[in-house]
PDB file of C-alpha atoms in Angstrom:
ATOM      1  CA  MET K   1     -13.971  43.001 -13.699  1.00 40.00           C
ATOM      2  CA  LYS K   2     -10.744  41.769 -15.298  1.00 36.00           C
ATOM      3  CA  LYS K   3      -9.261  41.149 -11.848  1.00 37.00           C
ATOM      4  CA  LEU K   4     -12.351  39.179 -10.845  1.00 34.00           C
ATOM      5  CA  ILE K   5     -12.153  37.022 -13.981  1.00 35.00           C
ATOM      6  CA  LEU K   6      -8.450  36.401 -13.387  1.00 32.00           C
ATOM      7  CA  TYR K   7      -9.156  35.423  -9.768  1.00 32.00           C
ATOM      8  CA  CYS K   8     -11.844  32.952 -10.881  1.00 34.00           C
ATOM      9  CA  ILE K   9      -9.479  31.395 -13.400  1.00 26.00           C
ATOM     10  CA  LEU K  10      -6.778  30.993 -10.748  1.00 28.00           C
ATOM     11  CA  LEU K  11      -9.276  29.520  -8.292  1.00 30.00           C
ATOM     12  CA  LEU K  12     -10.541  27.061 -10.900  1.00 30.00           C
ATOM     13  CA  GLY K  13      -6.949  26.028 -11.594  1.00 32.00           C
ATOM     14  CA  LEU K  14      -6.301  25.404  -7.904  1.00 27.00           C
ATOM     15  CA  LEU K  15      -9.494  23.373  -7.536  1.00 27.00           C
ATOM     16  CA  THR K  16      -8.594  21.317 -10.598  1.00 29.00           C
ATOM     17  CA  ALA K  17      -5.120  20.667  -9.193  1.00 31.00           C
ATOM     18  CA  CYS K  18      -6.633  19.562  -5.886  1.00 33.00           C
ATOM     19  CA  ASN K  19      -9.125  17.265  -7.592  1.00 35.00           C
ATOM     20  CA  THR K  20      -6.410  15.536  -9.612  1.00 36.00           C
ATOM     21  CA  ASP K  21      -4.658  14.777  -6.326  1.00 47.00           C
ATOM     22  CA  ILE K  22      -7.643  12.793  -5.047  1.00 48.00           C
ATOM     23  CA  ILE K  23      -7.211   9.037  -5.496  1.00 63.00           C
ATOM     24  CA  GLU K  24     -10.252   6.789  -5.392  1.00 74.00           C
ATOM     25  CA  PHE K  25      -9.992   3.401  -3.691  1.00 87.00           C
ATOM     26  CA  SER K  26     -12.404   0.488  -3.922  1.00 90.00           C
ATOM     27  CA  ASP K  27     -12.655   0.544  -0.119  1.00 93.00           C
ATOM     28  CA  PRO K  28     -14.156   3.947   0.827  1.00 93.00           C
ATOM     29  CA  GLU K  29     -12.766   3.739   4.382  1.00 94.00           C
ATOM     30  CA  TYR K  30      -9.208   3.302   3.123  1.00 97.00           C
ATOM     31  CA  PRO K  31      -6.793   4.777   3.938  1.00 96.00           C
ATOM     32  CA  SER K  32      -7.015   6.039   7.531  1.00 96.00           C
ATOM     33  CA  ARG K  33      -5.701   9.588   7.855  1.00 96.00           C
ATOM     34  CA  TYR K  34      -4.102  11.757  10.499  1.00 96.00           C
ATOM     35  CA  CYS K  35      -4.302  15.414   9.506  1.00 97.00           C
ATOM     36  CA  ILE K  36      -2.565  18.529  10.786  1.00 97.00           C
ATOM     37  CA  LEU K  37      -4.160  20.066  13.874  1.00 97.00           C
ATOM     38  CA  THR K  38      -4.880  23.692  14.531  1.00 97.00           C
ATOM     39  CA  ASP K  39      -2.827  25.546  17.134  1.00 96.00           C
ATOM     40  CA  ALA K  40      -5.846  25.508  19.449  1.00 97.00           C
ATOM     41  CA  GLU K  41      -6.226  21.717  19.109  1.00 96.00           C
ATOM     42  CA  ARG K  42      -2.541  21.222  19.859  1.00 95.00           C
ATOM     43  CA  SER K  43      -2.778  23.512  22.878  1.00 96.00           C
ATOM     44  CA  ASN K  44      -5.770  21.596  24.246  1.00 96.00           C
ATOM     45  CA  LEU K  45      -3.910  18.322  23.808  1.00 94.00           C
ATOM     46  CA  PHE K  46      -0.896  19.664  25.638  1.00 95.00           C
ATOM     47  CA  ASP K  47      -3.154  20.774  28.504  1.00 96.00           C
ATOM     48  CA  ASP K  48      -4.207  17.109  28.826  1.00 94.00           C
ATOM     49  CA  PHE K  49      -0.620  15.875  28.824  1.00 95.00           C
ATOM     50  CA  GLN K  50       0.207  14.228  32.150  1.00 95.00           C
ATOM     51  CA  SER K  51       3.797  14.767  33.249  1.00 95.00           C
ATOM     52  CA  ASP K  52       5.798  16.497  35.958  1.00 93.00           C
ATOM     53  CA  LEU K  53       8.318  17.382  33.251  1.00 93.00           C
ATOM     54  CA  LYS K  54       6.025  19.135  30.765  1.00 93.00           C
ATOM     55  CA  MET K  55       8.590  21.878  30.230  1.00 92.00           C
ATOM     56  CA  TYR K  56      10.707  19.405  28.232  1.00 92.00           C
ATOM     57  CA  PHE K  57       7.961  18.405  25.772  1.00 94.00           C
ATOM     58  CA  GLU K  58       5.728  19.778  23.061  1.00 93.00           C
ATOM     59  CA  VAL K  59       3.019  18.449  20.744  1.00 94.00           C
ATOM     60  CA  ASP K  60       3.789  18.225  17.035  1.00 94.00           C
ATOM     61  CA  SER K  61       1.464  19.248  14.207  1.00 95.00           C
ATOM     62  CA  PHE K  62      -0.257  15.827  14.133  1.00 95.00           C
ATOM     63  CA  GLY K  63      -0.835  15.602  17.883  1.00 94.00           C
ATOM     64  CA  PHE K  64       2.100  13.377  18.856  1.00 94.00           C
ATOM     65  CA  LEU K  65       4.586  14.106  21.625  1.00 92.00           C
ATOM     66  CA  GLU K  66       8.077  15.250  20.811  1.00 90.00           C
ATOM     67  CA  ARG K  67      10.948  16.640  22.825  1.00 87.00           C
ATOM     68  CA  LYS K  68      11.570  20.333  23.067  1.00 85.00           C
ATOM     69  CA  ASP K  69      15.092  20.837  21.725  1.00 77.00           C
ATOM     70  CA  GLY K  70      17.806  21.967  24.080  1.00 70.00           C
ATOM     71  CA  THR K  71      15.740  22.168  27.256  1.00 71.00           C
ATOM     72  CA  HIS K  72      16.523  18.803  28.873  1.00 71.00           C
ATOM     73  CA  ARG K  73      20.260  19.310  29.341  1.00 73.00           C
ATOM     74  CA  GLY K  74      20.468  20.084  33.036  1.00 79.00           C
ATOM     75  CA  ASN K  75      21.894  18.153  35.939  1.00 84.00           C
ATOM     76  CA  GLU K  76      18.711  18.666  37.987  1.00 89.00           C
ATOM     77  CA  LEU K  77      17.190  15.857  35.919  1.00 91.00           C
ATOM     78  CA  PHE K  78      19.893  13.406  36.931  1.00 93.00           C
ATOM     79  CA  SER K  79      20.454  14.112  40.619  1.00 92.00           C
ATOM     80  CA  GLU K  80      18.709  10.850  41.566  1.00 93.00           C
ATOM     81  CA  GLU K  81      20.192   7.460  40.791  1.00 95.00           C
ATOM     82  CA  ILE K  82      18.052   4.752  39.226  1.00 96.00           C
ATOM     83  CA  ASN K  83      19.899   1.464  38.955  1.00 95.00           C
ATOM     84  CA  ASP K  84      17.525  -1.251  37.743  1.00 95.00           C
ATOM     85  CA  LEU K  85      15.645  -1.763  34.501  1.00 96.00           C
ATOM     86  CA  GLU K  86      12.495  -2.839  36.324  1.00 96.00           C
ATOM     87  CA  SER K  87      12.172   0.607  37.924  1.00 97.00           C
ATOM     88  CA  VAL K  88      12.835   2.286  34.574  1.00 97.00           C
ATOM     89  CA  GLU K  89      10.137   0.218  32.859  1.00 96.00           C
ATOM     90  CA  GLU K  90       7.655   1.050  35.601  1.00 96.00           C
ATOM     91  CA  ILE K  91       8.268   4.765  35.016  1.00 97.00           C
ATOM     92  CA  ILE K  92       7.755   4.276  31.274  1.00 96.00           C
ATOM     93  CA  ARG K  93       4.653   2.132  31.828  1.00 95.00           C
ATOM     94  CA  SER K  94       3.038   4.800  34.011  1.00 95.00           C
ATOM     95  CA  PHE K  95       3.978   7.537  31.549  1.00 95.00           C
ATOM     96  CA  VAL K  96       2.490   5.699  28.555  1.00 94.00           C
ATOM     97  CA  HIS K  97      -0.651   4.720  30.472  1.00 93.00           C
ATOM     98  CA  ALA K  98      -1.278   8.350  31.487  1.00 93.00           C
ATOM     99  CA  ASN K  99      -0.743   9.573  27.918  1.00 93.00           C
ATOM    100  CA  GLN K 100      -2.283   6.876  25.725  1.00 90.00           C
ATOM    101  CA  LYS K 101      -3.808   9.401  23.320  1.00 88.00           C
ATOM    102  CA  PHE K 102      -0.317  10.531  22.309  1.00 91.00           C
ATOM    103  CA  TYR K 103       1.020   7.029  21.724  1.00 87.00           C
ATOM    104  CA  GLY K 104      -1.933   4.939  20.594  1.00 86.00           C
ATOM    105  CA  ILE K 105      -0.852   2.199  22.996  1.00 87.00           C
ATOM    106  CA  SER K 106      -3.484   0.589  25.213  1.00 81.00           C
ATOM    107  CA  ASP K 107      -1.410  -2.396  26.307  1.00 86.00           C
ATOM    108  CA  PHE K 108       2.160  -1.784  27.488  1.00 88.00           C
ATOM    109  CA  SER K 109       3.009  -5.479  27.088  1.00 89.00           C
ATOM    110  CA  LEU K 110       2.885  -4.951  23.312  1.00 90.00           C
ATOM    111  CA  LEU K 111       6.057  -2.869  23.564  1.00 93.00           C
ATOM    112  CA  ASN K 112       9.149  -5.008  22.987  1.00 95.00           C
ATOM    113  CA  ALA K 113      12.471  -3.429  23.915  1.00 97.00           C
ATOM    114  CA  GLU K 114      15.162  -3.895  21.274  1.00 97.00           C
ATOM    115  CA  TYR K 115      17.838  -1.660  22.808  1.00 98.00           C
ATOM    116  CA  VAL K 116      18.623  -0.582  26.379  1.00 98.00           C
ATOM    117  CA  TYR K 117      21.392   1.805  27.387  1.00 98.00           C
ATOM    118  CA  SER K 118      22.310   3.278  30.776  1.00 97.00           C
ATOM    119  CA  GLU K 119      25.057   5.544  32.064  1.00 96.00           C
ATOM    120  CA  TRP K 120      26.092   7.961  34.768  1.00 95.00           C
ATOM    121  CA  ALA K 121      25.780  11.571  33.618  1.00 91.00           C
ATOM    122  CA  SER K 122      28.097  13.614  35.821  1.00 90.00           C
ATOM    123  CA  TYR K 123      27.782  16.948  34.021  1.00 86.00           C
ATOM    124  CA  GLY K 124      31.368  18.013  34.488  1.00 81.00           C
ATOM    125  CA  GLY K 125      31.693  16.488  37.922  1.00 82.00           C
ATOM    126  CA  THR K 126      28.823  18.395  39.528  1.00 88.00           C
ATOM    127  CA  LEU K 127      27.124  15.032  40.191  1.00 91.00           C
ATOM    128  CA  VAL K 128      29.119  12.432  42.124  1.00 91.00           C
ATOM    129  CA  GLN K 129      28.901   8.728  41.291  1.00 91.00           C
ATOM    130  CA  GLU K 130      29.330   6.932  44.595  1.00 90.00           C
ATOM    131  CA  ASN K 131      29.374   3.445  43.119  1.00 91.00           C
ATOM    132  CA  GLU K 132      30.643   2.361  39.702  1.00 91.00           C
ATOM    133  CA  ASN K 133      27.309   0.605  39.091  1.00 92.00           C
ATOM    134  CA  ASP K 134      25.238   3.721  39.779  1.00 95.00           C
ATOM    135  CA  ARG K 135      23.137   4.951  36.869  1.00 96.00           C
ATOM    136  CA  ASN K 136      21.068   8.111  36.508  1.00 95.00           C
ATOM    137  CA  ARG K 137      20.281   8.183  32.783  1.00 96.00           C
ATOM    138  CA  TRP K 138      18.585   5.472  30.713  1.00 97.00           C
ATOM    139  CA  MET K 139      17.445   5.085  27.147  1.00 97.00           C
ATOM    140  CA  VAL K 140      15.075   2.330  25.997  1.00 98.00           C
ATOM    141  CA  ARG K 141      14.114   1.867  22.336  1.00 98.00           C
ATOM    142  CA  TYR K 142      11.154  -0.302  21.385  1.00 97.00           C
ATOM    143  CA  GLU K 143      10.491  -2.227  18.175  1.00 97.00           C
ATOM    144  CA  ASN K 144       8.143  -1.035  15.447  1.00 97.00           C
ATOM    145  CA  GLN K 145       4.422  -1.263  16.029  1.00 96.00           C
ATOM    146  CA  VAL K 146       2.645  -4.391  14.800  1.00 96.00           C
ATOM    147  CA  PHE K 147      -1.020  -3.952  13.862  1.00 95.00           C
ATOM    148  CA  ASN K 148      -3.094  -7.072  13.157  1.00 94.00           C
ATOM    149  CA  GLY K 149       0.139  -8.960  12.544  1.00 95.00           C
ATOM    150  CA  ILE K 150       1.507  -6.362  10.095  1.00 97.00           C
ATOM    151  CA  GLU K 151       4.510  -4.208  10.947  1.00 97.00           C
ATOM    152  CA  VAL K 152       4.090  -0.431  10.770  1.00 97.00           C
ATOM    153  CA  TYR K 153       7.062   1.323   9.201  1.00 97.00           C
ATOM    154  CA  ASP K 154       9.155   3.791  11.228  1.00 95.00           C
ATOM    155  CA  THR K 155       7.261   3.492  14.520  1.00 96.00           C
ATOM    156  CA  LYS K 156      10.085   2.737  16.935  1.00 96.00           C
ATOM    157  CA  ILE K 157       9.564   4.525  20.242  1.00 95.00           C
ATOM    158  CA  GLY K 158      12.468   5.835  22.290  1.00 95.00           C
ATOM    159  CA  MET K 159      12.171   6.761  25.968  1.00 96.00           C
ATOM    160  CA  TYR K 160      14.798   8.715  27.896  1.00 96.00           C
ATOM    161  CA  VAL K 161      14.428   8.257  31.641  1.00 97.00           C
ATOM    162  CA  SER K 162      15.961   9.691  34.795  1.00 96.00           C
ATOM    163  CA  GLY K 163      14.969   9.177  38.412  1.00 95.00           C
ATOM    164  CA  LYS K 164      12.542  12.062  37.986  1.00 95.00           C
ATOM    165  CA  GLY K 165      10.654  10.458  35.093  1.00 96.00           C
ATOM    166  CA  VAL K 166      10.498  10.331  31.290  1.00 96.00           C
ATOM    167  CA  TYR K 167      12.110  13.586  30.162  1.00 94.00           C
ATOM    168  CA  GLN K 168      12.493  12.973  26.428  1.00 93.00           C
ATOM    169  CA  THR K 169      10.814  10.779  23.864  1.00 93.00           C
ATOM    170  CA  TYR K 170      10.505  10.178  20.147  1.00 91.00           C
ATOM    171  CA  GLY K 171       8.236   8.080  17.956  1.00 91.00           C
ATOM    172  CA  HIS K 172       4.633   6.996  18.296  1.00 91.00           C
ATOM    173  CA  TRP K 173       2.150   4.303  17.331  1.00 93.00           C
ATOM    174  CA  TYR K 174      -0.997   4.793  15.302  1.00 95.00           C
ATOM    175  CA  SER K 175      -4.293   3.791  16.912  1.00 90.00           C
ATOM    176  CA  ALA K 176      -6.535   4.501  13.907  1.00 89.00           C
ATOM    177  CA  ILE K 177      -5.655   2.115  11.080  1.00 95.00           C
ATOM    178  CA  HIS K 178      -8.183   0.657   8.650  1.00 96.00           C
ATOM    179  CA  LEU K 179      -7.064  -2.385   6.668  1.00 96.00           C
ATOM    180  CA  PRO K 180      -8.976  -3.315   3.487  1.00 95.00           C
ATOM    181  CA  GLN K 181     -10.624  -6.722   3.336  1.00 92.00           C
ATOM    182  CA  LYS K 182      -8.904  -7.624   0.064  1.00 93.00           C
ATOM    183  CA  GLU K 183      -6.059  -6.444  -2.155  1.00 95.00           C
ATOM    184  CA  ASP K 184      -6.811  -5.061  -5.601  1.00 97.00           C
ATOM    185  CA  VAL K 185      -3.164  -5.428  -6.671  1.00 97.00           C
ATOM    186  CA  SER K 186      -1.374  -8.747  -6.245  1.00 97.00           C
ATOM    187  CA  PHE K 187       2.240  -9.140  -5.145  1.00 97.00           C
ATOM    188  CA  ASP K 188       3.352 -10.057  -8.666  1.00 96.00           C
ATOM    189  CA  GLU K 189       1.365  -7.200 -10.180  1.00 97.00           C
ATOM    190  CA  ALA K 190       3.047  -4.817  -7.758  1.00 97.00           C
ATOM    191  CA  LYS K 191       6.444  -5.966  -9.028  1.00 96.00           C
ATOM    192  CA  GLN K 192       5.387  -5.383 -12.604  1.00 96.00           C
ATOM    193  CA  THR K 193       4.497  -1.757 -11.845  1.00 96.00           C
ATOM    194  CA  LEU K 194       8.188  -1.161 -11.068  1.00 96.00           C
ATOM    195  CA  VAL K 195       9.646  -2.653 -14.248  1.00 96.00           C
ATOM    196  CA  GLY K 196      11.058   0.049 -16.505  1.00 95.00           C
ATOM    197  CA  ARG K 197      11.142   2.733 -13.828  1.00 95.00           C
ATOM    198  CA  LYS K 198      14.283   4.792 -13.292  1.00 93.00           C
ATOM    199  CA  PHE K 199      15.785   5.444  -9.879  1.00 91.00           C
ATOM    200  CA  GLN K 200      18.692   7.684  -8.987  1.00 88.00           C
ATOM    201  CA  TYR K 201      21.295   7.151  -6.296  1.00 84.00           C
ATOM    202  CA  TYR K 202      24.740   8.400  -5.342  1.00 83.00           C
ATOM    203  CA  ASP K 203      27.908   6.469  -4.646  1.00 80.00           C
ATOM    204  CA  TRP K 204      31.577   7.424  -4.410  1.00 84.00           C
ATOM    205  CA  GLY K 205      31.594   8.168  -8.125  1.00 80.00           C
ATOM    206  CA  GLY K 206      28.706  10.622  -7.977  1.00 82.00           C
ATOM    207  CA  GLY K 207      25.156  10.408  -9.267  1.00 83.00           C
ATOM    208  CA  LYS K 208      23.952   7.194 -10.898  1.00 83.00           C
ATOM    209  CA  GLU K 209      20.709   6.057 -12.512  1.00 88.00           C
ATOM    210  CA  THR K 210      19.309   2.544 -12.704  1.00 88.00           C
ATOM    211  CA  VAL K 211      16.392   1.146 -14.686  1.00 92.00           C
ATOM    212  CA  ILE K 212      14.522  -1.637 -12.912  1.00 94.00           C
ATOM    213  CA  THR K 213      14.106  -4.853 -14.906  1.00 94.00           C
ATOM    214  CA  ALA K 214      12.184  -8.033 -14.152  1.00 93.00           C
ATOM    215  CA  ASP K 215      15.503  -9.697 -13.252  1.00 94.00           C
ATOM    216  CA  ALA K 216      15.861  -7.301 -10.311  1.00 93.00           C
ATOM    217  CA  PHE K 217      13.295  -9.295  -8.330  1.00 94.00           C
ATOM    218  CA  TYR K 218      13.505 -12.658  -6.617  1.00 93.00           C
ATOM    219  CA  THR K 219      11.209 -15.400  -7.871  1.00 90.00           C
ATOM    220  CA  ASP K 220      11.007 -17.433  -4.660  1.00 90.00           C
ATOM    221  CA  ASP K 221      10.278 -14.641  -2.153  1.00 91.00           C
ATOM    222  CA  ASN K 222       7.195 -14.772   0.046  1.00 93.00           C
ATOM    223  CA  PRO K 223       4.693 -11.912  -0.188  1.00 95.00           C
ATOM    224  CA  GLU K 224       5.093  -9.572   2.762  1.00 96.00           C
ATOM    225  CA  MET K 225       3.070  -6.525   3.714  1.00 98.00           C
ATOM    226  CA  MET K 226       3.913  -3.435   5.702  1.00 98.00           C
ATOM    227  CA  ILE K 227       1.846  -0.430   6.746  1.00 98.00           C
ATOM    228  CA  ILE K 228       3.494   2.805   5.621  1.00 98.00           C
ATOM    229  CA  PRO K 229       2.606   6.157   7.245  1.00 97.00           C
ATOM    230  CA  TYR K 230       2.650   8.172   4.021  1.00 97.00           C
ATOM    231  CA  ARG K 231       2.780  11.966   4.211  1.00 95.00           C
ATOM    232  CA  LYS K 232       0.481  13.454   1.610  1.00 93.00           C
ATOM    233  CA  SER K 233      -0.273  17.164   1.652  1.00 93.00           C
ATOM    234  CA  ASN K 234      -1.475  18.014   5.189  1.00 96.00           C
ATOM    235  CA  CYS K 235      -2.220  14.448   6.224  1.00 97.00           C
ATOM    236  CA  ILE K 236      -0.524  11.159   7.038  1.00 97.00           C
ATOM    237  CA  GLU K 237      -2.191   8.277   5.225  1.00 97.00           C
ATOM    238  CA  MET K 238      -1.850   4.752   6.613  1.00 98.00           C
ATOM    239  CA  ARG K 239      -1.138   2.826   3.410  1.00 98.00           C
ATOM    240  CA  LEU K 240      -1.049  -0.971   3.291  1.00 98.00           C
ATOM    241  CA  CYS K 241       1.802  -1.940   0.970  1.00 98.00           C
ATOM    242  CA  TRP K 242       3.566  -4.906  -0.498  1.00 98.00           C
ATOM    243  CA  LYS K 243       7.171  -4.912   0.664  1.00 97.00           C
ATOM    244  CA  ILE K 244       9.262  -5.889  -2.345  1.00 96.00           C
ATOM    245  CA  THR K 245      12.900  -6.720  -1.698  1.00 94.00           C
ATOM    246  CA  SER K 246      14.973  -6.388  -4.846  1.00 92.00           C
ATOM    247  CA  LYS K 247      18.426  -7.637  -5.825  1.00 90.00           C
ATOM    248  CA  THR K 248      19.417  -4.000  -6.228  1.00 87.00           C
ATOM    249  CA  ILE K 249      19.951  -1.485  -3.422  1.00 88.00           C
ATOM    250  CA  TRP K 250      16.258  -0.790  -2.743  1.00 90.00           C
ATOM    251  CA  ASN K 251      13.223  -2.080  -0.986  1.00 94.00           C
ATOM    252  CA  PHE K 252       9.995  -0.972  -2.642  1.00 97.00           C
ATOM    253  CA  TYR K 253       6.642  -0.439  -0.955  1.00 98.00           C
ATOM    254  CA  VAL K 254       3.684  -0.595  -3.351  1.00 98.00           C
ATOM    255  CA  ASP K 255       0.107   0.094  -2.269  1.00 98.00           C
ATOM    256  CA  VAL K 256      -1.977  -3.103  -2.373  1.00 98.00           C
ATOM    257  CA  MET K 257      -5.079  -1.175  -3.456  1.00 97.00           C
ATOM    258  CA  ASN K 258      -3.949   0.961  -6.385  1.00 96.00           C
ATOM    259  CA  GLY K 259      -0.371  -0.110  -7.196  1.00 96.00           C
ATOM    260  CA  GLU K 260       1.124   3.270  -6.276  1.00 97.00           C
ATOM    261  CA  LEU K 261       4.795   3.279  -5.267  1.00 97.00           C
ATOM    262  CA  VAL K 262       4.553   4.791  -1.801  1.00 97.00           C
ATOM    263  CA  LEU K 263       8.195   4.460  -0.764  1.00 96.00           C
ATOM    264  CA  ASN K 264      11.490   3.255  -2.171  1.00 94.00           C
ATOM    265  CA  GLU K 265      14.020   2.651   0.577  1.00 91.00           C
ATOM    266  CA  GLN K 266      17.717   2.538  -0.212  1.00 87.00           C
ATOM    267  CA  THR K 267      19.226  -0.386   1.685  1.00 84.00           C
ATOM    268  CA  VAL K 268      22.889   0.251   0.841  1.00 79.00           C
ATOM    269  CA  ILE K 269      24.597   3.511   1.795  1.00 71.00           C
ATOM    270  CA  PHE K 270      27.789   4.197  -0.123  1.00 63.00           C
TER     271      PHE K 270
END
């Protein structure tokens, strides 16, 4: 009986802790969530994955593609030359179209390349470059996702391509995002939530601590929003935030619905 009572007390404590973690929003559909999948769900997704190079990929816990470490380093991937960006983009376009559920991209034209790199991978001379302009390995990185005119944080997509296809990738877009019709916290109110808060950082002299004051903010800046994929427990929440650029070494991202500081991003690395 004592053990049963103790178990009930522990269970009640866990339930109370979980309930205190629940945040109510005025918009019941906010925020959109991506939650961790079961192993069976991940396996079913991978079965649907369309690629001749499946051995180099896996599906992460949220159902997005990621590379399988250490398995793509072989010269068999690079035995064919591919010398023009147009051909590379066609390979990427076909790959994304066949696997839209993993990327959340329905229109390839929305992808804007911000970085392109190509080279000849000889692998110790086992592959011969017949012309100095020959290429067999490409990398294309695309800009962050923009949803309804609002940038989504940390959603750059990278594609690694050989003549045999896309063999490595990182990043993803989010197809399920719900934006509230109005903000409950204004831009200026979001700034005020930060005043008096302490933030730690490290420079060459070691650990430092700074208290944010009202003078840390610009007075003539234009309100800007960003969607932050915020990891909370077993889910990723798509949080609409005010992006607040300070005169200090941080950018702050404050939820427009409840004033919660979702992310503080250090902009200066010492």
